[in-house]
Short mmCIF file of C-alpha atoms and ligand atoms in Angstrom, two decimals:
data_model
loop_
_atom_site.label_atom_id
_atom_site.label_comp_id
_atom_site.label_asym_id
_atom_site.label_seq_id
_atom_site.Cartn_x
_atom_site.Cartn_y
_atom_site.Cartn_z
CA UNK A 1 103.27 96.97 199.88
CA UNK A 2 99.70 97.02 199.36
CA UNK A 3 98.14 94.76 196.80
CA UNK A 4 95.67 95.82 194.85
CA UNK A 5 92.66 94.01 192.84
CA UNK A 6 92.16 94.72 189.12
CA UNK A 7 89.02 93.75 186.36
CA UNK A 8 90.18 92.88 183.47
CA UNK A 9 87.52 93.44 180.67
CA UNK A 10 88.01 90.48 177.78
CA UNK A 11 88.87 86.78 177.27
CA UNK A 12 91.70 86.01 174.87
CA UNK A 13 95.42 85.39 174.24
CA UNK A 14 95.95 89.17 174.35
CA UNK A 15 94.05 89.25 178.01
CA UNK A 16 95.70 85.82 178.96
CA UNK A 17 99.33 87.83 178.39
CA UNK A 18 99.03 90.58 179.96
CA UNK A 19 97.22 88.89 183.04
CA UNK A 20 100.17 86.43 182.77
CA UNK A 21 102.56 89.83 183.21
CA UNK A 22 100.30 91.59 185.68
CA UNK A 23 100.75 88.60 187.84
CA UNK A 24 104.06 88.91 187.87
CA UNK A 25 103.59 92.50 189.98
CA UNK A 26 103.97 92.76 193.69
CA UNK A 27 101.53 95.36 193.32
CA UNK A 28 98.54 93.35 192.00
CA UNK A 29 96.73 91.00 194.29
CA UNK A 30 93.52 89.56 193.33
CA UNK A 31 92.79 89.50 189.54
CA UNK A 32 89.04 88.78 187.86
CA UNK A 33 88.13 88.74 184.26
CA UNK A 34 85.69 88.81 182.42
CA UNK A 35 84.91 86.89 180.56
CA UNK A 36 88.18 85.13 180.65
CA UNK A 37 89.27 81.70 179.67
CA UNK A 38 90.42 78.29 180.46
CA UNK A 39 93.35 79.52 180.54
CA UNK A 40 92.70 82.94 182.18
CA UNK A 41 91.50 80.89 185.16
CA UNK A 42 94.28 79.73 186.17
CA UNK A 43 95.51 82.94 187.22
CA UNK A 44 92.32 84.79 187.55
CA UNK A 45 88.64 84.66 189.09
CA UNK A 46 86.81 84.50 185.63
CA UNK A 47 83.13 86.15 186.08
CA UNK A 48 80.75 84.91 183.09
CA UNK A 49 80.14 88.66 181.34
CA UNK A 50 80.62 89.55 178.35
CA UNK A 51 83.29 92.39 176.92
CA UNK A 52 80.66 94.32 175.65
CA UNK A 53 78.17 93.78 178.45
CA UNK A 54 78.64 97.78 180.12
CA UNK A 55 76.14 97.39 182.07
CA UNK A 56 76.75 93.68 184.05
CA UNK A 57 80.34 95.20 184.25
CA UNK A 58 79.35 98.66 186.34
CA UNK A 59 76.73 96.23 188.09
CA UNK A 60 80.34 94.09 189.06
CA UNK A 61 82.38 96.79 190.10
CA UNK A 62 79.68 98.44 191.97
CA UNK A 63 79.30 94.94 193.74
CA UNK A 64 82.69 94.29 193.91
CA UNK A 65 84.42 97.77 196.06
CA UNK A 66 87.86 95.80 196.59
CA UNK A 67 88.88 96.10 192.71
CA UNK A 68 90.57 98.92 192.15
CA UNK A 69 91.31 99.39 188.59
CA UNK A 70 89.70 97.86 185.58
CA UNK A 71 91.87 97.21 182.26
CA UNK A 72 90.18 97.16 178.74
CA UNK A 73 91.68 94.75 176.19
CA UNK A 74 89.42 94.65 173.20
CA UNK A 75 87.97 96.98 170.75
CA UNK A 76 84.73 96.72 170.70
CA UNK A 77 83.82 97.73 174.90
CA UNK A 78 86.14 100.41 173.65
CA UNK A 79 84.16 101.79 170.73
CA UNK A 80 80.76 101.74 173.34
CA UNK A 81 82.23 103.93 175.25
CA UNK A 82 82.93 101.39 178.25
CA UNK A 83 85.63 103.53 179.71
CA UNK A 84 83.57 106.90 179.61
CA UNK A 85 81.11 105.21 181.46
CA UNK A 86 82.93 103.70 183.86
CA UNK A 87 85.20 106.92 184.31
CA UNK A 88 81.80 108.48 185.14
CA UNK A 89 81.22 106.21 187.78
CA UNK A 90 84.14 107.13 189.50
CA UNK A 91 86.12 104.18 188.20
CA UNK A 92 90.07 103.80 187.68
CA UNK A 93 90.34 102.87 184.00
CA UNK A 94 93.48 102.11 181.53
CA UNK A 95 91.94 102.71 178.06
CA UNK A 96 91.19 105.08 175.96
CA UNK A 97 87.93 107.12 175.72
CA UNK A 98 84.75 106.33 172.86
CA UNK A 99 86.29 109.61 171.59
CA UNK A 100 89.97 108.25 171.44
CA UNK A 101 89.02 105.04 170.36
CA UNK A 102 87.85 106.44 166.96
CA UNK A 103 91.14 106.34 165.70
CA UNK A 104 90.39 102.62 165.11
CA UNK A 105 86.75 102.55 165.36
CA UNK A 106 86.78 104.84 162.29
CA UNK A 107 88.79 104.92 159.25
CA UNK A 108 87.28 108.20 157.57
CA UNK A 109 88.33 109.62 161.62
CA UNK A 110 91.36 108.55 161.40
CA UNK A 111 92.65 109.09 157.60
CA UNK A 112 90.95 112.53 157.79
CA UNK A 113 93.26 113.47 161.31
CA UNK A 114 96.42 112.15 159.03
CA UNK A 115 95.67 114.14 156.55
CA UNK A 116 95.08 117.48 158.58
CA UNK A 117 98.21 116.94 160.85
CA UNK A 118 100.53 115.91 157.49
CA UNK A 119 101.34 112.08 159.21
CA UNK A 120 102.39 110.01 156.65
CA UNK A 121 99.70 107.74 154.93
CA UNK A 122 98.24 106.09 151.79
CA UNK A 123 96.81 108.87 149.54
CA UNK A 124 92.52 108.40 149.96
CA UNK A 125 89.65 109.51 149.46
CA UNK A 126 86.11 109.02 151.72
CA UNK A 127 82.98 108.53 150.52
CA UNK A 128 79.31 108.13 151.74
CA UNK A 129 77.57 107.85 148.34
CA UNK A 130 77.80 104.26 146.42
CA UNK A 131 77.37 105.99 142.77
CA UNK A 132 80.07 108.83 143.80
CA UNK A 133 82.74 106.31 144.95
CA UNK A 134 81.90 104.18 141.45
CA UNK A 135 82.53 107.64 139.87
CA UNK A 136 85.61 108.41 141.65
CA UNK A 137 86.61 103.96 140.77
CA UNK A 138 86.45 104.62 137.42
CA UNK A 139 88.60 107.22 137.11
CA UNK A 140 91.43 105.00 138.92
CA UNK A 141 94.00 103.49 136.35
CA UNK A 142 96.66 102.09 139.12
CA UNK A 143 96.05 98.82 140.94
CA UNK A 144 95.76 97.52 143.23
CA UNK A 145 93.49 99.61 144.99
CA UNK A 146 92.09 98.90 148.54
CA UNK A 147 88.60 99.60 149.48
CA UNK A 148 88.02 99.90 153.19
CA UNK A 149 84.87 99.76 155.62
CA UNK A 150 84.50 103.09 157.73
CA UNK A 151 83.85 101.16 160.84
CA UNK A 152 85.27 98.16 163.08
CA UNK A 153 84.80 94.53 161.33
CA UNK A 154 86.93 92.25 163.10
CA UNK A 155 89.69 93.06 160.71
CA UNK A 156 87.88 91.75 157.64
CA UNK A 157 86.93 95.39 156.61
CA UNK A 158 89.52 95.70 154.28
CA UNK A 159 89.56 94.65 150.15
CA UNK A 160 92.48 94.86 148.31
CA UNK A 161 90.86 94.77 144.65
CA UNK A 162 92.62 93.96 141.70
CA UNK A 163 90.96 95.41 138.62
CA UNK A 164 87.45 97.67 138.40
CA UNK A 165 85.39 94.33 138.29
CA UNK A 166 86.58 93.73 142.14
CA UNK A 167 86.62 97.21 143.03
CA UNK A 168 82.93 97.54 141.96
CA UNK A 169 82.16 94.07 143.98
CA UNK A 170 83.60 95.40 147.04
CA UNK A 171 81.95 98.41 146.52
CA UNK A 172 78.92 97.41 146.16
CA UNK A 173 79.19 94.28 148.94
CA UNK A 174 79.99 96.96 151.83
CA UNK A 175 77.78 99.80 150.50
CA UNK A 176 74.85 97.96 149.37
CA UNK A 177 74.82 95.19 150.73
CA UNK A 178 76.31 95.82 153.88
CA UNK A 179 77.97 92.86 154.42
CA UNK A 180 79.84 94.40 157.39
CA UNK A 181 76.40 96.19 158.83
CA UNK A 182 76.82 100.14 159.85
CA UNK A 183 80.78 99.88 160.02
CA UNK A 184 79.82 99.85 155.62
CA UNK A 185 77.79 103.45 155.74
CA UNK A 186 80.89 105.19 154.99
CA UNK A 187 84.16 104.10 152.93
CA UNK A 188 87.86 104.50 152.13
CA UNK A 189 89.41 104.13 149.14
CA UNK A 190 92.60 104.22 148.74
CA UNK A 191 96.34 103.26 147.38
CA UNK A 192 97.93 100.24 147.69
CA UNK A 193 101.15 100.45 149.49
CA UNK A 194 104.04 98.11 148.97
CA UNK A 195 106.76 97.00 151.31
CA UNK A 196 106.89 95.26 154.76
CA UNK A 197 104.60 95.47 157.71
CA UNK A 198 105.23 96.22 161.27
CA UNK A 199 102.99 96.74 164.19
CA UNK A 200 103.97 99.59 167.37
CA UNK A 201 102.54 99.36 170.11
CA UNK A 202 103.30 102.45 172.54
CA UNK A 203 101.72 103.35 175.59
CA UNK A 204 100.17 107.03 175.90
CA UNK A 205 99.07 109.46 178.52
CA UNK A 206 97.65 111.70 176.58
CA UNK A 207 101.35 113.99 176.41
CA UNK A 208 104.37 111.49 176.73
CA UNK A 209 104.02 108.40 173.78
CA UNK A 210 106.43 105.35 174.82
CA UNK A 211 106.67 102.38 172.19
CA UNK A 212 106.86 98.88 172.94
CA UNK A 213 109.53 96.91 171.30
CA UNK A 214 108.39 95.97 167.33
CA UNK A 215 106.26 92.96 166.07
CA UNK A 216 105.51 91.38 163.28
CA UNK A 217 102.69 89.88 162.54
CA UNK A 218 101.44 87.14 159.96
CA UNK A 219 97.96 87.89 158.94
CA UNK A 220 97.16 85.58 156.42
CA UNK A 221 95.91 82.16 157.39
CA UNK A 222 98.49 79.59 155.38
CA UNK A 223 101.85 79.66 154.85
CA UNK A 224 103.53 82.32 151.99
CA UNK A 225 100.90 84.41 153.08
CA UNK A 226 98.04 82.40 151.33
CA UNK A 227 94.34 82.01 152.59
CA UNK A 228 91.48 84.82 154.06
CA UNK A 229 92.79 87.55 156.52
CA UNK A 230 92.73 86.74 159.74
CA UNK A 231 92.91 88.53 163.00
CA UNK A 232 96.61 87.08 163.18
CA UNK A 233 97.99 83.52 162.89
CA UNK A 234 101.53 84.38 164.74
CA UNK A 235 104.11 87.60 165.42
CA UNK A 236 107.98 87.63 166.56
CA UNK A 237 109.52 90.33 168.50
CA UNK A 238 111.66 92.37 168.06
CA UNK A 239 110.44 92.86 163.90
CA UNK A 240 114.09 92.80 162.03
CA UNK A 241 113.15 94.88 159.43
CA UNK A 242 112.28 97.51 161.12
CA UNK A 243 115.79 99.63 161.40
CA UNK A 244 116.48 102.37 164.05
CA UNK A 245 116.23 104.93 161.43
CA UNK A 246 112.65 103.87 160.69
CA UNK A 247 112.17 104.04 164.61
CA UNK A 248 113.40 107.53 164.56
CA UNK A 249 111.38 108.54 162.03
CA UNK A 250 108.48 106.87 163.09
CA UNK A 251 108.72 108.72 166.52
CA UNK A 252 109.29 112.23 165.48
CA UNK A 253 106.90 112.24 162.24
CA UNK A 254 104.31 109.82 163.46
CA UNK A 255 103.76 108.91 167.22
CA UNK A 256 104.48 112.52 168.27
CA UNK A 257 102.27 113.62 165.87
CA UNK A 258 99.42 111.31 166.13
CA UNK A 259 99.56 112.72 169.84
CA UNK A 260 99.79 116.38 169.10
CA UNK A 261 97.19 115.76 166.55
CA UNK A 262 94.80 114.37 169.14
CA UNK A 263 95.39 117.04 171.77
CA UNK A 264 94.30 119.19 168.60
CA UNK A 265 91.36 117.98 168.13
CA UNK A 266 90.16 117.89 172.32
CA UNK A 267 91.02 114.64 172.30
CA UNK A 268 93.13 113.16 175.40
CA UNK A 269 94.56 109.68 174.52
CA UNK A 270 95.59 107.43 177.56
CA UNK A 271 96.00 103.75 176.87
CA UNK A 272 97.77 101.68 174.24
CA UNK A 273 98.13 103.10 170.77
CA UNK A 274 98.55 100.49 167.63
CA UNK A 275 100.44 101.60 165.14
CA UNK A 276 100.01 99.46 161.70
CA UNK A 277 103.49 100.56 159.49
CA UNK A 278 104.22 100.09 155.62
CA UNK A 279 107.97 100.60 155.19
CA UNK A 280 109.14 100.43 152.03
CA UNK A 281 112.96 102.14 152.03
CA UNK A 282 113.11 104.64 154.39
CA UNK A 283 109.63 105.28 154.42
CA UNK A 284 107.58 104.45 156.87
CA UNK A 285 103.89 104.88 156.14
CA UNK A 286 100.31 104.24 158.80
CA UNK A 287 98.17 101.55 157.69
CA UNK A 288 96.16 101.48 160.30
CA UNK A 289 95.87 102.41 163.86
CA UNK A 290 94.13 100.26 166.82
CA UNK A 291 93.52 101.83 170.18
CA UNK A 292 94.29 98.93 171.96
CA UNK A 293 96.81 95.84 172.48
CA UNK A 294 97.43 94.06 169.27
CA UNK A 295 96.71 90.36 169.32
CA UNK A 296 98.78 88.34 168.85
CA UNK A 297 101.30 90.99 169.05
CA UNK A 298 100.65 91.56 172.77
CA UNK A 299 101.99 87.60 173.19
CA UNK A 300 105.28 88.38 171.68
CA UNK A 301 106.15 92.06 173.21
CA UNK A 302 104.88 91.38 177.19
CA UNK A 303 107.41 88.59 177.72
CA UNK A 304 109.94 90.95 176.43
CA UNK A 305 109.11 93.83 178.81
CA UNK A 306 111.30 93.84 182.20
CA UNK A 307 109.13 96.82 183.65
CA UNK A 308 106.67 95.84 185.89
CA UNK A 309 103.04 95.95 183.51
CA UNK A 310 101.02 97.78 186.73
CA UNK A 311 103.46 100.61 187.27
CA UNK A 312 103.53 101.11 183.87
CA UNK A 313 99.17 101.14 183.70
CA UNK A 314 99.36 103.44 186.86
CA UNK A 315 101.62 105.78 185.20
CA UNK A 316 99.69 106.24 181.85
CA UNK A 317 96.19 106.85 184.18
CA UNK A 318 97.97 109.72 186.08
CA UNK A 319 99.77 111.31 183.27
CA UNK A 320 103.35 110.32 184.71
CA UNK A 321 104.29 108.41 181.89
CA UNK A 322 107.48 110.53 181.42
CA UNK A 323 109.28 108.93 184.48
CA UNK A 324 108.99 105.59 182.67
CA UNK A 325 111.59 104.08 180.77
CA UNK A 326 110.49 101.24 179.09
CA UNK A 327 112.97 98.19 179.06
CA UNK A 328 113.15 95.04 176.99
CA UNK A 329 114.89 92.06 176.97
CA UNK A 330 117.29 91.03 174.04
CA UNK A 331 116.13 88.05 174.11
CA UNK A 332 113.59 87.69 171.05
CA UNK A 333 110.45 86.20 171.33
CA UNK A 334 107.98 84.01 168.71
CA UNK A 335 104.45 83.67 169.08
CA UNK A 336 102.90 80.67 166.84
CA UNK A 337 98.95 80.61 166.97
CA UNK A 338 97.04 77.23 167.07
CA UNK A 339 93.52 77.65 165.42
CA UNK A 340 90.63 75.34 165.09
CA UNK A 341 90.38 74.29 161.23
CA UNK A 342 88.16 76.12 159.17
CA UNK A 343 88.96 79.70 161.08
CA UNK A 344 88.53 82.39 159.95
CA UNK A 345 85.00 80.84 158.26
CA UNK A 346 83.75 78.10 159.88
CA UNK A 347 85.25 75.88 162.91
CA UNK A 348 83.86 73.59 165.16
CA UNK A 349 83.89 74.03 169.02
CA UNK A 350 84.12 71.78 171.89
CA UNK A 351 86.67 70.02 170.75
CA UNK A 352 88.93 67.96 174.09
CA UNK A 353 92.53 69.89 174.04
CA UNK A 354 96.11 67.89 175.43
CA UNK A 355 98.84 70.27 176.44
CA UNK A 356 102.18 69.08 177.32
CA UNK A 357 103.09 68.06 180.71
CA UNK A 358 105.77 70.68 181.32
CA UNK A 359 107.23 73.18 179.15
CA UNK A 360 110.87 74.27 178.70
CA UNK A 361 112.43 77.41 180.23
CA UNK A 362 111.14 80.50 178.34
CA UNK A 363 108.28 78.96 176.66
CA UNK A 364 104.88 80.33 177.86
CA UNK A 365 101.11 78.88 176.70
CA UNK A 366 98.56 81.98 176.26
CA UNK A 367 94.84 80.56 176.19
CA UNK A 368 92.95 82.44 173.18
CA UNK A 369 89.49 80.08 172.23
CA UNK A 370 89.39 77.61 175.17
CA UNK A 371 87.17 76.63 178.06
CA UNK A 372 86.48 73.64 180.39
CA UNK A 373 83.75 71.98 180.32
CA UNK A 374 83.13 68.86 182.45
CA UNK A 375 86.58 68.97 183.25
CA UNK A 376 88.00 68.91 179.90
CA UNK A 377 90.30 71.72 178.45
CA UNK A 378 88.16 72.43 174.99
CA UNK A 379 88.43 74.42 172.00
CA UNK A 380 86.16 77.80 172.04
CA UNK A 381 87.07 79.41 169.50
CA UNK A 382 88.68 80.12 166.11
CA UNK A 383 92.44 80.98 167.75
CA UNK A 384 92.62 78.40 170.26
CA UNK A 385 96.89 78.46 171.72
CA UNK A 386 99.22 80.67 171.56
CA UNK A 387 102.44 79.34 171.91
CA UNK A 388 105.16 81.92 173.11
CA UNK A 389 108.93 81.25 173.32
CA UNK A 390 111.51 83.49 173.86
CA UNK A 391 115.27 82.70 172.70
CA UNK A 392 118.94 83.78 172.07
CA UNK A 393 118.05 84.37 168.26
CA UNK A 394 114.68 84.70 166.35
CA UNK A 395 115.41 81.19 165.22
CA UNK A 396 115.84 79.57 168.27
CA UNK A 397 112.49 81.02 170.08
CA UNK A 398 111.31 79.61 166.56
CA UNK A 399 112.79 76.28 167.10
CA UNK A 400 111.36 76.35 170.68
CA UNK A 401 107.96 77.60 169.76
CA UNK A 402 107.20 75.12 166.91
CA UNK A 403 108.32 72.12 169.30
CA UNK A 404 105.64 73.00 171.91
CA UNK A 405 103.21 73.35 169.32
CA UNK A 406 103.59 69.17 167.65
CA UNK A 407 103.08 68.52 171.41
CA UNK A 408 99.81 70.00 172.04
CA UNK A 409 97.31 68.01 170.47
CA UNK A 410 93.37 68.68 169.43
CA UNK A 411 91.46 67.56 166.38
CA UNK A 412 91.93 69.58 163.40
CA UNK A 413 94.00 71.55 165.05
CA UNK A 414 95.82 74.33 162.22
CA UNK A 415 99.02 76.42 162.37
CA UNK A 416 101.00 78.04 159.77
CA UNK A 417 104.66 76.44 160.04
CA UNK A 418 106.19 79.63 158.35
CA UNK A 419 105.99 82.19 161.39
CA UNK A 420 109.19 84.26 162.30
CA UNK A 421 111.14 81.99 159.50
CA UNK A 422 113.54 84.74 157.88
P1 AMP B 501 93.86 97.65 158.19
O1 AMP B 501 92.69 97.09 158.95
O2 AMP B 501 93.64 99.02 157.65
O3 AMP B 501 95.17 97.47 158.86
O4 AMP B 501 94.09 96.65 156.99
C1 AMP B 501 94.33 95.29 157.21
C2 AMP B 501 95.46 94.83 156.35
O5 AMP B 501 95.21 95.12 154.97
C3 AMP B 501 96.79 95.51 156.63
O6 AMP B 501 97.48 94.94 157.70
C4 AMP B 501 97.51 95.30 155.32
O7 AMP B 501 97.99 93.97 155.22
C5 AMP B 501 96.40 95.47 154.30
N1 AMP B 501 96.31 96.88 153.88
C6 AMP B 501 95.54 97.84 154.40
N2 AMP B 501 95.71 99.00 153.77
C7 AMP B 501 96.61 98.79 152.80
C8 AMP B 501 97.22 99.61 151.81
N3 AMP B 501 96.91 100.90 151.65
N4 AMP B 501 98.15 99.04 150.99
C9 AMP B 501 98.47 97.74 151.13
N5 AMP B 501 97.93 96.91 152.03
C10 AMP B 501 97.01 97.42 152.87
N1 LIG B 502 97.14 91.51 165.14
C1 LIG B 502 96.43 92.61 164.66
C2 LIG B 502 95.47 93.20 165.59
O1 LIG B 502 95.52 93.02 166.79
O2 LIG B 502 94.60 93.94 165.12
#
């Protein structure tokens, strides 16, 4: 069997798992990333270019004829249109178009396509006009309501505003001030949902949808969900509260749909799909959509998967998806995040990282913020560790997870201690 090179485009613990997975495929050789981590570099050439950087990575590939495939982990490349450009080039790509990736890149895009194709949702309105969205504020009588940036802001886009005074605040902070730059132009405003979160992720070829196994994830930086939003402090796998008959529901009313509603609109999805559920009941509402992995939910699902990641990438690039079936173990698995103290304001880099000597059966490390310098495993970022275990029960991957994590040891160092404990 041939082996074959891959690219892949970002540098944390979402890229670190599924290079971790990737590498588990006789059909992937040599793997570079970029940018990569500490971590990352262990199993992969990292090259020192940015995600966003489109034009060092066509300069790459062009230089570099052996890779043949490139894989896309964050958002933002995404929203650039990395993988048009690349596509144009002649390049194999898994990810989803600048077109496709609206569904995150743009909330008005995306609530506006839920509304058309009747997929379940908070009730909204859009505006692009501070003194009209005031208007429309002071007309609301029910709070919470949640105000929303149009565009991507590394997930802190969203205000959930108790009474008018905050509404107005937020309202004025996004649209005025622009605290979150052009992704502020336009907003949404709209209901607060109760209930229980859950993230999908399911892979797409632009006809045949597949989900993952389900995640939770803990978004809120202290325990009892206290503390700023953050881009996630830990998940488990699979998410117990979400039921088979939300699964079915979810399929038939809102994956299929989402798809259809796509094709609708000219727009061919291939990649990974993100779905962000409310269920309160037997409803099961969108939140939010991501065109992309979820991270840290990536850390949790992967070591789940038995397929083989690369025949599953091939498949969704040549529309083949439907001879897939997607497998999981039962095992379940617990991802606990180690963060720098101070994320997801301020945190100081640099800081000299210990990690165990050896780790028990099942448990996996995933780099997120790290790199070496001088020799010395550092902290580079806000998430710095992912800790992943899988076990028998939710509680004992729990158990596992949250032993590894007392043993790896950097200053300031800052987990929640309540993740995946039901
Ligand atoms: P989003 O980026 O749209 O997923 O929003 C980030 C987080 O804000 C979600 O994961 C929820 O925790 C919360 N959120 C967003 N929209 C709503 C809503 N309509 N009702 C309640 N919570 C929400
Ligand atoms: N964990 C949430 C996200 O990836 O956006």
């Amino acid at each position: 069997m041939e082996r074959k090179n891959l690219l892949i485009i970002g540098g944390g613990g979402r890229e670190h798992a599924i290079i971790w997975k990737l590498a588990k495929s006789p059909h992937v050789g040599k793997i570079y990333c970029a940018p990569g981590n500490a971590g990352i570099a262990e199993l992969a050439e990292c090259v020192n270019i940015t995600a966003t950087d489109i034009s060092a990575i066509l300069e790459f590939l062009k230089n570099h004829p052996d890779i043949y495939m490139t894989v896309v982990g964050p958002d933002d490349p995404l929203s650039l249109g990395l993988v048009d450009k690349l596509e144009a080039e002649g390049f194999r790509v898994f990810g989803p178009t600048k077109a496709a990736s609206q569904l995150e890149a743009s909330k008005v895009f995306s609530k506006n396509l839920m509304q058309k194709y009747d997929i379940p949702t908070a009730n909204y309105e859009t505006f692009s006009d501070y003194s009209m969205a005031i208007e429309f504020v002071k007309g609301q009588k029910t709070y919470p309501l949640v105000i929303k940036a149009d565009g991507l802001a590394l997930g802190k886009g969203v205000l959930i505003c108790e009474n008018f005074e905050e509404a107005e605040q937020g309202l004025k902070q996004i649209m005025l001030d622009k605290a979150f730059g052009e992704a502020g132009q336009n907003v949404v405003i709209e209901e607060f949902l109760k209930g229980f979160e859950v993230s999908v992720l399911a892979f797409c070829d632009g006809k045949t949808i597949l989900p993952m196994a389900s995640a939770r994830d803990y978004k809120r930086a202290h325990d009892n969900d206290i503390g700023l939003n953050t881009g996630g402090m830990g998940t488990y796998s699979p998410n117990d509260k979400y039921l088979p008959k939300h699964e079915e529901f979810a399929y038939d009313h809102i994956l299929k749909k989402t798809v259809d509603a796509l094709n609708s609109e000219g727009i061919k999805f291939k990649g990974v799909i993100f779905f962000g559920f409310m269920i309160n009941g037997d409803n099961v509402k969108v939140l939010e959509y991501n065109a992309r992995f979820g991270d840290p939910e990536t850390q949790s699902v992967l070591p789940r998967l038995e397929n083989d990641l690369m025949e599953v990438f091939e498949a969704v690039i040549d529309e083949r998806l439907n001879e897939i079936d997607l497998r999981f173990k039962e095992e379940k698995c617990v991802t606990v995040v180690l963060a720098s103290g101070g994320y997801p304001e301020k945190y100081e880099k640099h800081i000299p990282i210990t990690l165990p000597d050896k780790l028990p059966e099942g448990v996996t490390i995933f780099h997120a913020g790290t790199a070496m310098i001088n020799n010395q495993l550092v902290t580079n970022g806000g998430r710095v560790i992912n800790i992943s275990a899988l076990g028998k029960t939710i509680e004992d991957a729990r158990k596992k997870a949250y032993k590894i994590a007392k043993k790896v040891k950097f200053k300031n160092k800052h987990l929640r201690t309540d993740i995946a404990k039901l």
